[in-house]
Short mmCIF file of N, CA, C and O in Angstrom, two decimals:
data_model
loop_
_atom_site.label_atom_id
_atom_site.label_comp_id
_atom_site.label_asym_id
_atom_site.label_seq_id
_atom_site.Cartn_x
_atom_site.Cartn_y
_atom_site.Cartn_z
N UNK A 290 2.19 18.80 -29.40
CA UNK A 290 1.37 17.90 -28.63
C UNK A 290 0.72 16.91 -29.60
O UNK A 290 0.49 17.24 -30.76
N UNK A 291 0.44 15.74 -29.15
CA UNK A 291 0.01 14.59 -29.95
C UNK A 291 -1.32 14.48 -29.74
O UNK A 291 -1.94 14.96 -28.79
N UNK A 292 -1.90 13.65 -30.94
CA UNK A 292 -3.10 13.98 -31.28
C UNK A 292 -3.92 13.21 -29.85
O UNK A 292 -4.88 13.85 -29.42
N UNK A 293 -3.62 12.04 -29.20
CA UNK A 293 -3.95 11.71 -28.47
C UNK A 293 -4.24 12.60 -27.15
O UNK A 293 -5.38 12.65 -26.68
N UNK A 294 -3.35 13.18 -26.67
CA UNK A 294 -2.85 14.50 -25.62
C UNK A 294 -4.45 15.38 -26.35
O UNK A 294 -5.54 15.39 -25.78
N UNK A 295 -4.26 15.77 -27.18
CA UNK A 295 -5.56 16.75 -27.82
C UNK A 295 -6.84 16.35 -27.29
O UNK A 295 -7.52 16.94 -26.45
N UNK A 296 -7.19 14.82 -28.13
CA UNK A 296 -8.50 14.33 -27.77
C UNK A 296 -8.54 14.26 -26.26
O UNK A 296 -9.62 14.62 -25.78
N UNK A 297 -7.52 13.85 -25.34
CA UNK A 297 -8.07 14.08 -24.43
C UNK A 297 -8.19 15.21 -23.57
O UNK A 297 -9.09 15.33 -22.74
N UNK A 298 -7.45 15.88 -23.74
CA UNK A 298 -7.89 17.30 -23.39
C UNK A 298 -9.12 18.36 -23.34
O UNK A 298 -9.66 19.19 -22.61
N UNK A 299 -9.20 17.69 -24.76
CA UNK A 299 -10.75 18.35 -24.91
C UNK A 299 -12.08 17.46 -24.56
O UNK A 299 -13.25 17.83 -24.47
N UNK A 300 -11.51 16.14 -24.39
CA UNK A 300 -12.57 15.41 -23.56
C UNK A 300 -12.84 15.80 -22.36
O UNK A 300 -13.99 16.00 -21.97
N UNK A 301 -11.56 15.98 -21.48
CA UNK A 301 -11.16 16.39 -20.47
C UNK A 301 -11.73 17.94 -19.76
O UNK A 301 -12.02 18.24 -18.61
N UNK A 302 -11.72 18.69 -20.99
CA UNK A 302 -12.82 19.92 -20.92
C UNK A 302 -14.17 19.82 -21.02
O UNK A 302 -14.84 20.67 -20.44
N UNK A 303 -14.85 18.74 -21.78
CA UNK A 303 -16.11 18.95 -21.92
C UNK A 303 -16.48 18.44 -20.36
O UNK A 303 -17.29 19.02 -19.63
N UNK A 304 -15.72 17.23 -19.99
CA UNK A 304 -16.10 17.06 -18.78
C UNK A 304 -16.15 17.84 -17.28
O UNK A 304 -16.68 17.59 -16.20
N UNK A 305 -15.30 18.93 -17.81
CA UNK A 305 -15.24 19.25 -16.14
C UNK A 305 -16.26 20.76 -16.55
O UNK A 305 -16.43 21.73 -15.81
N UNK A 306 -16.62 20.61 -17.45
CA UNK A 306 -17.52 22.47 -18.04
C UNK A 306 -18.47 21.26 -17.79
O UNK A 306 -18.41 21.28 -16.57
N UNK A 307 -19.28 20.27 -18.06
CA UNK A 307 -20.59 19.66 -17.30
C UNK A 307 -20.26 19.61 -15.49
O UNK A 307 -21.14 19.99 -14.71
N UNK A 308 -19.43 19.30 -15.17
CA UNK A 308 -18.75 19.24 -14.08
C UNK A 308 -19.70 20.81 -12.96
O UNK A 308 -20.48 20.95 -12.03
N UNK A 309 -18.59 21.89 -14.27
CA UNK A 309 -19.11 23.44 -13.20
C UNK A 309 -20.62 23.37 -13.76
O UNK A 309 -21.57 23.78 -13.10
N UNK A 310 -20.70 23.01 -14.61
CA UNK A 310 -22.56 23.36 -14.61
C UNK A 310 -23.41 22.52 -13.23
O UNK A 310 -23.85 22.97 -12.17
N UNK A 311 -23.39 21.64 -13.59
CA UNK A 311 -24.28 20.70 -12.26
C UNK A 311 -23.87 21.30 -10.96
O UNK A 311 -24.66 21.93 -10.27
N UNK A 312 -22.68 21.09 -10.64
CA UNK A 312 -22.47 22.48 -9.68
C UNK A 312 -23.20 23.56 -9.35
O UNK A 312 -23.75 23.63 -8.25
N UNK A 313 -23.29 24.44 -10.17
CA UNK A 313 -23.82 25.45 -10.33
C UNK A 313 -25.25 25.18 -10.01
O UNK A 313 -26.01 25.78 -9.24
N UNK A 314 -25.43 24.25 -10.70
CA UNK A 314 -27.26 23.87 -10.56
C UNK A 314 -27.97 23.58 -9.20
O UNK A 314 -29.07 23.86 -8.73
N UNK A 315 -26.66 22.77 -8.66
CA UNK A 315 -26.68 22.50 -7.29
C UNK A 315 -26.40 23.55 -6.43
O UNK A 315 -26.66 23.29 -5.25
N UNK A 316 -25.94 24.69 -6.66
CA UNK A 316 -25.94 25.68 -5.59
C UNK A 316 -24.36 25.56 -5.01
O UNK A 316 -24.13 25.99 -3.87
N UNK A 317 -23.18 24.93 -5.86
CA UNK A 317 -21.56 24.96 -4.85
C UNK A 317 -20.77 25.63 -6.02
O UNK A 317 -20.18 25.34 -7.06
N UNK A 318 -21.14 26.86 -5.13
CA UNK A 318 -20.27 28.14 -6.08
C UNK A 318 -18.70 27.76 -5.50
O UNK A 318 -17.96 27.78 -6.48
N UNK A 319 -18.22 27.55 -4.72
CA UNK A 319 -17.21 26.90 -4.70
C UNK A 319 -16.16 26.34 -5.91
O UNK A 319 -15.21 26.68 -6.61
N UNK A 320 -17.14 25.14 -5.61
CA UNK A 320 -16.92 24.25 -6.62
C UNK A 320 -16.85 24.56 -8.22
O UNK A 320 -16.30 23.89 -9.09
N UNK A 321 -17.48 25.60 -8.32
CA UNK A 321 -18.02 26.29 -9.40
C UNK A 321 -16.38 26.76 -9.84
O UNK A 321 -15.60 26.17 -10.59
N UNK A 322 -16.18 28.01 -9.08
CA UNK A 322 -15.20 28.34 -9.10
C UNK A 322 -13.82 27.53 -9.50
O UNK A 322 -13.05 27.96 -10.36
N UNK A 323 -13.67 26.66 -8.97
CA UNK A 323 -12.65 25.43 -9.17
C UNK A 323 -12.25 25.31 -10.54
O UNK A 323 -11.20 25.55 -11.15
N UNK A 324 -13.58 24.80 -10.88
CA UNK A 324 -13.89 23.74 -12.11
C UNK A 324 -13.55 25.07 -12.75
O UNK A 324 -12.59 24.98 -13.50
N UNK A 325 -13.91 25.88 -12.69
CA UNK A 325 -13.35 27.00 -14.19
C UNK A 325 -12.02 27.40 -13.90
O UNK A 325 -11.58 27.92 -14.92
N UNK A 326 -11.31 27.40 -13.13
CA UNK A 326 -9.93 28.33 -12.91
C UNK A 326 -9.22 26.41 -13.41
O UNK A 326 -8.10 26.30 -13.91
N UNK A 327 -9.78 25.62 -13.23
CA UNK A 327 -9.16 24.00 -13.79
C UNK A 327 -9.49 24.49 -15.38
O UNK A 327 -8.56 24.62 -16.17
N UNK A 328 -10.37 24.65 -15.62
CA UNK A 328 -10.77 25.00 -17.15
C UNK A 328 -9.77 25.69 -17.65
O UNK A 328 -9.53 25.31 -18.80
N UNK A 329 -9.15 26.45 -17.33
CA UNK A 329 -8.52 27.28 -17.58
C UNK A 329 -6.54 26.95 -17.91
O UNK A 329 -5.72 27.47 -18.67
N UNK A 330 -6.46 25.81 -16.83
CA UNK A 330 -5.56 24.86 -17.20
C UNK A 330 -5.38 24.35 -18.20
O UNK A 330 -4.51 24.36 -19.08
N UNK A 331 -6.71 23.65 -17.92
CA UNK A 331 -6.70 22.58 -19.75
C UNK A 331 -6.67 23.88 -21.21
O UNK A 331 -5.94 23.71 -22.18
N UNK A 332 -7.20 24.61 -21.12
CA UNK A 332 -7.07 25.61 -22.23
C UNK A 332 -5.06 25.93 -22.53
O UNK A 332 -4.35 25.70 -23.52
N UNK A 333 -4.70 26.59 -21.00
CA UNK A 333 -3.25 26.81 -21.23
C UNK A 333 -2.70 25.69 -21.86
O UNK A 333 -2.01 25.94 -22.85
N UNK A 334 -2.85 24.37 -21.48
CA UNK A 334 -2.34 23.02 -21.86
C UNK A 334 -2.66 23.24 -23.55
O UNK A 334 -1.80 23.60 -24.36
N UNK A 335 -3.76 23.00 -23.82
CA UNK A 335 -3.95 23.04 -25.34
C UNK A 335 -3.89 24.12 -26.45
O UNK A 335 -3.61 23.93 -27.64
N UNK A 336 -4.29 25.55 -25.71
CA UNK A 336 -4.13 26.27 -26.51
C UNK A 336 -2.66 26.74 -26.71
O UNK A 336 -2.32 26.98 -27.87
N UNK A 337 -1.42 26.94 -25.30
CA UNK A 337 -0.13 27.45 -25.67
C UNK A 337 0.61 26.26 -25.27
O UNK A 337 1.82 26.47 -25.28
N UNK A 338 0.24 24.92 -24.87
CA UNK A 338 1.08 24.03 -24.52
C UNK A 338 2.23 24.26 -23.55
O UNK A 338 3.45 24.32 -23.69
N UNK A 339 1.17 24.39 -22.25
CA UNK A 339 2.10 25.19 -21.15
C UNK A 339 2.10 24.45 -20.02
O UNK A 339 1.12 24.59 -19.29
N UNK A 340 2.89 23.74 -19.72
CA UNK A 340 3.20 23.06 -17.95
C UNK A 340 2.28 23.71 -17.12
O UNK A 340 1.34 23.15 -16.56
N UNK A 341 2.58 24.99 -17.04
CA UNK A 341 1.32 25.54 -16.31
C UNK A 341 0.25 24.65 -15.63
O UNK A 341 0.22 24.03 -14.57
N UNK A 342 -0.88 24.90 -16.99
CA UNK A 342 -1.86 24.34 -17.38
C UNK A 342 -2.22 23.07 -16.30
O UNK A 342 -3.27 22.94 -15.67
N UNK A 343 -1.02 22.16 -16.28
CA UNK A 343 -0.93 20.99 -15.56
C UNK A 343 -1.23 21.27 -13.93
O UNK A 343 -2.01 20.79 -13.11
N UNK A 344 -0.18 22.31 -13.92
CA UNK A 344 0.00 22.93 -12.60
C UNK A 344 -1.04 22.96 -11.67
O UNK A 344 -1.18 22.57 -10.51
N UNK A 345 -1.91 23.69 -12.71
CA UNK A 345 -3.24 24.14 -12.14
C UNK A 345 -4.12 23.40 -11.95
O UNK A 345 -4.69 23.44 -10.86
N UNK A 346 -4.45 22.67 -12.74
CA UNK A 346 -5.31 21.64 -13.07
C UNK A 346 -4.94 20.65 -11.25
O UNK A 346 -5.78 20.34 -10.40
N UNK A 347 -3.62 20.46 -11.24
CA UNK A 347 -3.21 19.59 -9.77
C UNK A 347 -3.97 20.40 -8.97
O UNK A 347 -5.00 19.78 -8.69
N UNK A 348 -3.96 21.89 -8.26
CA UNK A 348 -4.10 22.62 -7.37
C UNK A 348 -5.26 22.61 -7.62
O UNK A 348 -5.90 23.01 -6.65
N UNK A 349 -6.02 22.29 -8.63
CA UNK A 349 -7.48 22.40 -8.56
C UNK A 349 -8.22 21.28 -8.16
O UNK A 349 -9.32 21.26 -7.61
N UNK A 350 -7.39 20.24 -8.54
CA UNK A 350 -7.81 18.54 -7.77
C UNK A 350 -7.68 18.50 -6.77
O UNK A 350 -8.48 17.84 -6.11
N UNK A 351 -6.64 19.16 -6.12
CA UNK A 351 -6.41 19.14 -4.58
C UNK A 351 -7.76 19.73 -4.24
O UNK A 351 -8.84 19.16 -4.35
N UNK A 352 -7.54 20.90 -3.83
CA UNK A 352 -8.90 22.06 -3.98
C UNK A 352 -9.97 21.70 -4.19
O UNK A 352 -10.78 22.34 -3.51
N UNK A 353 -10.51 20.80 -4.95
CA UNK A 353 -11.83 19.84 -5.23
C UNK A 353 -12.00 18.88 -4.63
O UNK A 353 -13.11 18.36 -4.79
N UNK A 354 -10.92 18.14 -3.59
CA UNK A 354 -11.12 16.80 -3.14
C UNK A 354 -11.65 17.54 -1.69
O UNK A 354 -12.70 17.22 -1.13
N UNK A 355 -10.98 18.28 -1.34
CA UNK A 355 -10.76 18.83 -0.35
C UNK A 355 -12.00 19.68 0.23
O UNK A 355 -12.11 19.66 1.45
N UNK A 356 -13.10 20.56 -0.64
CA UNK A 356 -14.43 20.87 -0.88
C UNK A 356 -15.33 19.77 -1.10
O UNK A 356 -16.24 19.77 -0.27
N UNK A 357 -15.40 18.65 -2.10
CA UNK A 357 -15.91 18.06 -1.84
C UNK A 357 -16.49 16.93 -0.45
O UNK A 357 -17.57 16.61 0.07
N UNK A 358 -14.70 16.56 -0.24
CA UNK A 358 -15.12 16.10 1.10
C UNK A 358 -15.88 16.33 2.02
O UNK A 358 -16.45 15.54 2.77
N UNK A 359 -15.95 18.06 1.96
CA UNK A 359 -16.15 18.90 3.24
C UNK A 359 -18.06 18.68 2.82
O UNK A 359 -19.00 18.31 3.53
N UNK A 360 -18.00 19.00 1.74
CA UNK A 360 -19.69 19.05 1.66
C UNK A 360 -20.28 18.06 1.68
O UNK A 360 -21.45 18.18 2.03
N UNK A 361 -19.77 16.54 1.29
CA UNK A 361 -20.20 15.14 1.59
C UNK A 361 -20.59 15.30 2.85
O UNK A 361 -21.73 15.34 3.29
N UNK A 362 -19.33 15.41 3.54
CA UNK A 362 -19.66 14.87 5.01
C UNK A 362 -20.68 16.16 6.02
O UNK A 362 -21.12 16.04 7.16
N UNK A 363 -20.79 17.43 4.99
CA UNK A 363 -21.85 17.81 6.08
C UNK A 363 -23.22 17.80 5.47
O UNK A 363 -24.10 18.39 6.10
N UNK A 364 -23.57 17.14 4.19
CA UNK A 364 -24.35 16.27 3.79
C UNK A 364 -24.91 14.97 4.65
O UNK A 364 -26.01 14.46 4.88
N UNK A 365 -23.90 14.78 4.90
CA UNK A 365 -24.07 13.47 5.84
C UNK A 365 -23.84 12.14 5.27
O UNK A 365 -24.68 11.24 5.30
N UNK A 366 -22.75 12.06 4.78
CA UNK A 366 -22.16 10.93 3.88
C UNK A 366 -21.60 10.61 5.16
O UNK A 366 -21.57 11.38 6.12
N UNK A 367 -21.07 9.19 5.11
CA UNK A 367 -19.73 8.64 5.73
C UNK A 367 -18.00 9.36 5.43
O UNK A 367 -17.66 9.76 4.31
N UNK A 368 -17.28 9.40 6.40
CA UNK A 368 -16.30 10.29 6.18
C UNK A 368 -15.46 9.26 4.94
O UNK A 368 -15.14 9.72 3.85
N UNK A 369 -15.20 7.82 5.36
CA UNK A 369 -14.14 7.01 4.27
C UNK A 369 -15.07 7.28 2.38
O UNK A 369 -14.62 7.53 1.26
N UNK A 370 -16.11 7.11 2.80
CA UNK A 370 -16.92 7.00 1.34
C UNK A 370 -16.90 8.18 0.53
O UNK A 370 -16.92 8.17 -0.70
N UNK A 371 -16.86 9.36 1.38
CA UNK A 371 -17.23 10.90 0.83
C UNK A 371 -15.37 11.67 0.48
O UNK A 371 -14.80 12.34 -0.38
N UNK A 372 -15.15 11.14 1.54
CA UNK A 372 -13.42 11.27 1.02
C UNK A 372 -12.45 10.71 -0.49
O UNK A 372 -11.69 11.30 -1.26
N UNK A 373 -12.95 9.28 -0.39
CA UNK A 373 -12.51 8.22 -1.44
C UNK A 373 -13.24 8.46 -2.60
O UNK A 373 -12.57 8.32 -3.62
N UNK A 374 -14.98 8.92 -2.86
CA UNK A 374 -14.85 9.83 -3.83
C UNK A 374 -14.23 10.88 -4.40
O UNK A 374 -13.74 10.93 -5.53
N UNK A 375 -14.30 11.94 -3.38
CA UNK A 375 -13.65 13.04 -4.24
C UNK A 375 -12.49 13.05 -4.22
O UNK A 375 -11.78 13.98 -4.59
N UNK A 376 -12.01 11.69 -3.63
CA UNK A 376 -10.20 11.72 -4.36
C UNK A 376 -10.42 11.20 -5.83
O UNK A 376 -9.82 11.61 -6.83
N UNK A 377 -11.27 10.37 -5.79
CA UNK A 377 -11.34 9.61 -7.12
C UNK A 377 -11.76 10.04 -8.03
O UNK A 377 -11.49 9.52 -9.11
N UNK A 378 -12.90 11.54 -7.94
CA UNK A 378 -13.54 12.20 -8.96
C UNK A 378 -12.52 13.06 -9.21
O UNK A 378 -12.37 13.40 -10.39
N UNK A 379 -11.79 13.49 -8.37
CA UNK A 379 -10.62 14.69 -8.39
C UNK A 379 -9.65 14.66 -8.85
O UNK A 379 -9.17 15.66 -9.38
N UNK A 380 -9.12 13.67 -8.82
CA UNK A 380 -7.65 13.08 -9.18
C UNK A 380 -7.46 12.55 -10.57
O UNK A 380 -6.32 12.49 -11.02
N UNK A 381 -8.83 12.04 -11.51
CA UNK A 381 -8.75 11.22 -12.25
C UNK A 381 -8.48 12.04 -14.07
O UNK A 381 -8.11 11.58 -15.15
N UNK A 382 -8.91 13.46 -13.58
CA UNK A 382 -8.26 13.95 -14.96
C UNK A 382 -7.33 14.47 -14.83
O UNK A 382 -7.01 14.94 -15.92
N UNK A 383 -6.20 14.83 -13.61
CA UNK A 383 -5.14 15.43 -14.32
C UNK A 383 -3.82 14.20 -13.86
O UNK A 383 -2.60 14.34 -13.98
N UNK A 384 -4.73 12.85 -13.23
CA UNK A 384 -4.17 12.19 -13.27
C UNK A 384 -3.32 11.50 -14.31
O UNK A 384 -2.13 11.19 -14.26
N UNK A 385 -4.36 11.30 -15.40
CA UNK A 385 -4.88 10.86 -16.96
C UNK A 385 -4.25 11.75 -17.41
O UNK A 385 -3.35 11.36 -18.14
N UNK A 386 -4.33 13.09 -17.26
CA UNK A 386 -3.64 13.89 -18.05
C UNK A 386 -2.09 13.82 -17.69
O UNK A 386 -1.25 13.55 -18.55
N UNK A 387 -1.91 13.96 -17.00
CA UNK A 387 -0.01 13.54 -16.88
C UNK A 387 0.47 12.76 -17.78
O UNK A 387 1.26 12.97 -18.71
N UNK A 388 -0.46 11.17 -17.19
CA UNK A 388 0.00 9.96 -17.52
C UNK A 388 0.31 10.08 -19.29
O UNK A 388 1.10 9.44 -19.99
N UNK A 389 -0.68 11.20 -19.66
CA UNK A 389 -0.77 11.17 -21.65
C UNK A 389 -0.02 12.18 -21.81
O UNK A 389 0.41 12.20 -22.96
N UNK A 390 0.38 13.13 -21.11
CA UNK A 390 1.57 13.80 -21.62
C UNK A 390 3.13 13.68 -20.74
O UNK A 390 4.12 14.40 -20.58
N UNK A 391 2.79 12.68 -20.44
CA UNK A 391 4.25 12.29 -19.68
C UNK A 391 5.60 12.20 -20.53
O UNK A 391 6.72 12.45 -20.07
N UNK A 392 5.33 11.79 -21.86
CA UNK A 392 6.64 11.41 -22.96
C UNK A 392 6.96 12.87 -23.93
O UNK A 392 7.85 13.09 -24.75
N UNK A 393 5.74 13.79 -23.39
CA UNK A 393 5.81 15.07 -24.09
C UNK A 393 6.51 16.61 -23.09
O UNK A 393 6.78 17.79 -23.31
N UNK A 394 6.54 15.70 -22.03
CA UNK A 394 6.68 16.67 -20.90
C UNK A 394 7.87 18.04 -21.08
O UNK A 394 7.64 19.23 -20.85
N UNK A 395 9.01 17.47 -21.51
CA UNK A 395 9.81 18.05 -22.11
C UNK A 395 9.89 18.90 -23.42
O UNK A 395 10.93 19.42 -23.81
N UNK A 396 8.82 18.98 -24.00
CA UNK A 396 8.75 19.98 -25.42
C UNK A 396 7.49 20.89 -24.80
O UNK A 396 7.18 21.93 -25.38
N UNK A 397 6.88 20.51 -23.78
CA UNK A 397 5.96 21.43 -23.53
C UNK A 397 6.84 22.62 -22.91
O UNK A 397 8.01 22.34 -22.64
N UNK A 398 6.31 24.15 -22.63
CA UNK A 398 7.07 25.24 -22.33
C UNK A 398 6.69 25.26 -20.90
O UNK A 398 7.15 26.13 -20.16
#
């Protein structure tokens, strides 16, 4: 894996471990949950360089857009606004993360 793929990975971790904390702070064990079994992705990704990793990380964006939505809107957000966030908060690291290991995809296991 390239050094780029690295840095962001582990950017990519610090962010979503602030991610389950505020969560947590906020009371969406849910969400909580998510963000660490995603954690857990990015680790497979960097520590054994495993497709996996990726795998999960998707099923966990799904899974996060999909919770989030739900708690926006019984928050009392607007349904387009509370949706189009948590696609956009959800989607955007393993989006990023593809996009940077896309040319590596093939040496990963």
């Amino acid at each position: 894996m390239n050094k780029l793929s690295k840095v962001w990975l582990w950017a990519a971790l610090i962010l979503c471990a602030c991610t389950a904390a505020l969560n947590a702070l906020s009371g969406r064990w849910l969400s909580v949950v998510i963000a660490v079994v995603s954690i857990v992705g990015m680790v497979l990704l960097l520590a054994r360089e495993r497709k996996l990793g990726l795998w999960v990380m998707c099923v966990c964006a799904v899974l996060s857009c999909i919770v989030g939505s739900v708690q926006s809107i019984q928050g009392g957000s607007g349904v387009l606004i509370s949706v189009g966030m948590s696609l956009i908060g959800s989607a955007l690291v393993p989006a990023v993360t593809a996009l940077v290991l896309h040319s590596q995809w093939e040496r990963l296991k």
